[in-house]
Amino acid sequence: GVPLVVSEADLPMLAGIEVDYVRDGLNRMFRFRNPNAREICGCGESFAL
């Protein structure tokens, strides 16, 4: 596991979010899944709650 540090004030905005560490060929990245997102941009980089 990887520890994540989040301020207590921001914690409610992260409720329900799943964070995965993904290896795809030579790429390594964190993938965030947010079931609370209403809108997601086409590239997947931003969302609205």
mmCIF file of C-alpha atoms in Angstrom:
data_model
loop_
_atom_site.group_PDB
_atom_site.id
_atom_site.type_symbol
_atom_site.label_atom_id
_atom_site.label_comp_id
_atom_site.label_asym_id
_atom_site.label_seq_id
_atom_site.Cartn_x
_atom_site.Cartn_y
_atom_site.Cartn_z
ATOM 1 C CA GLY A 1 0.000 0.000 0.000
ATOM 2 C CA VAL A 2 0.909 3.624 -0.465
ATOM 3 C CA PRO A 3 0.064 6.143 2.259
ATOM 4 C CA LEU A 4 -1.993 9.151 1.145
ATOM 5 C CA VAL A 5 -1.919 12.382 3.126
ATOM 6 C CA VAL A 6 -5.063 14.521 2.941
ATOM 7 C CA SER A 7 -6.079 17.495 5.048
ATOM 8 C CA GLU A 8 -9.079 16.907 7.281
ATOM 9 C CA ALA A 9 -10.919 19.780 5.568
ATOM 10 C CA ASP A 10 -10.612 18.060 2.149
ATOM 11 C CA LEU A 11 -11.529 14.581 3.377
ATOM 12 C CA PRO A 12 -15.316 14.931 2.747
ATOM 13 C CA MET A 13 -14.640 15.647 -0.954
ATOM 14 C CA LEU A 14 -12.848 12.290 -1.232
ATOM 15 C CA ALA A 15 -15.616 10.164 0.314
ATOM 16 C CA GLY A 16 -16.171 7.004 -1.732
ATOM 17 C CA ILE A 17 -13.169 7.488 -4.039
ATOM 18 C CA GLU A 18 -11.168 4.376 -4.932
ATOM 19 C CA VAL A 19 -7.467 4.795 -5.701
ATOM 20 C CA ASP A 20 -5.584 2.100 -7.642
ATOM 21 C CA TYR A 21 -1.922 1.953 -8.622
ATOM 22 C CA VAL A 22 -1.870 0.716 -12.215
ATOM 23 C CA ARG A 23 0.990 -0.715 -14.256
ATOM 24 C CA ASP A 24 0.399 -0.560 -18.000
ATOM 25 C CA GLY A 25 3.492 -1.588 -19.952
ATOM 26 C CA LEU A 26 6.204 0.905 -18.988
ATOM 27 C CA ASN A 27 3.673 3.335 -17.503
ATOM 28 C CA ARG A 28 2.856 3.538 -13.798
ATOM 29 C CA MET A 29 -0.014 5.718 -12.568
ATOM 30 C CA PHE A 30 -2.655 6.249 -9.932
ATOM 31 C CA ARG A 31 -6.204 5.723 -11.200
ATOM 32 C CA PHE A 32 -9.036 7.404 -9.306
ATOM 33 C CA ARG A 33 -12.630 6.158 -9.477
ATOM 34 C CA ASN A 34 -15.179 8.564 -8.059
ATOM 35 C CA PRO A 35 -18.777 7.297 -7.923
ATOM 36 C CA ASN A 36 -19.903 10.794 -6.842
ATOM 37 C CA ALA A 37 -18.743 12.510 -10.063
ATOM 38 C CA ARG A 38 -21.630 14.038 -12.047
ATOM 39 C CA GLU A 39 -19.585 15.112 -15.063
ATOM 40 C CA ILE A 40 -16.277 13.760 -16.349
ATOM 41 C CA CYS A 41 -14.236 15.369 -19.133
ATOM 42 C CA GLY A 42 -13.358 13.311 -22.201
ATOM 43 C CA CYS A 43 -9.718 12.855 -21.202
ATOM 44 C CA GLY A 44 -10.624 11.762 -17.654
ATOM 45 C CA GLU A 45 -8.416 14.396 -16.021
ATOM 46 C CA SER A 46 -11.155 16.439 -14.339
ATOM 47 C CA PHE A 47 -14.652 16.010 -12.960
ATOM 48 C CA ALA A 48 -17.472 17.909 -11.237
ATOM 49 C CA LEU A 49 -19.234 16.881 -8.035
#
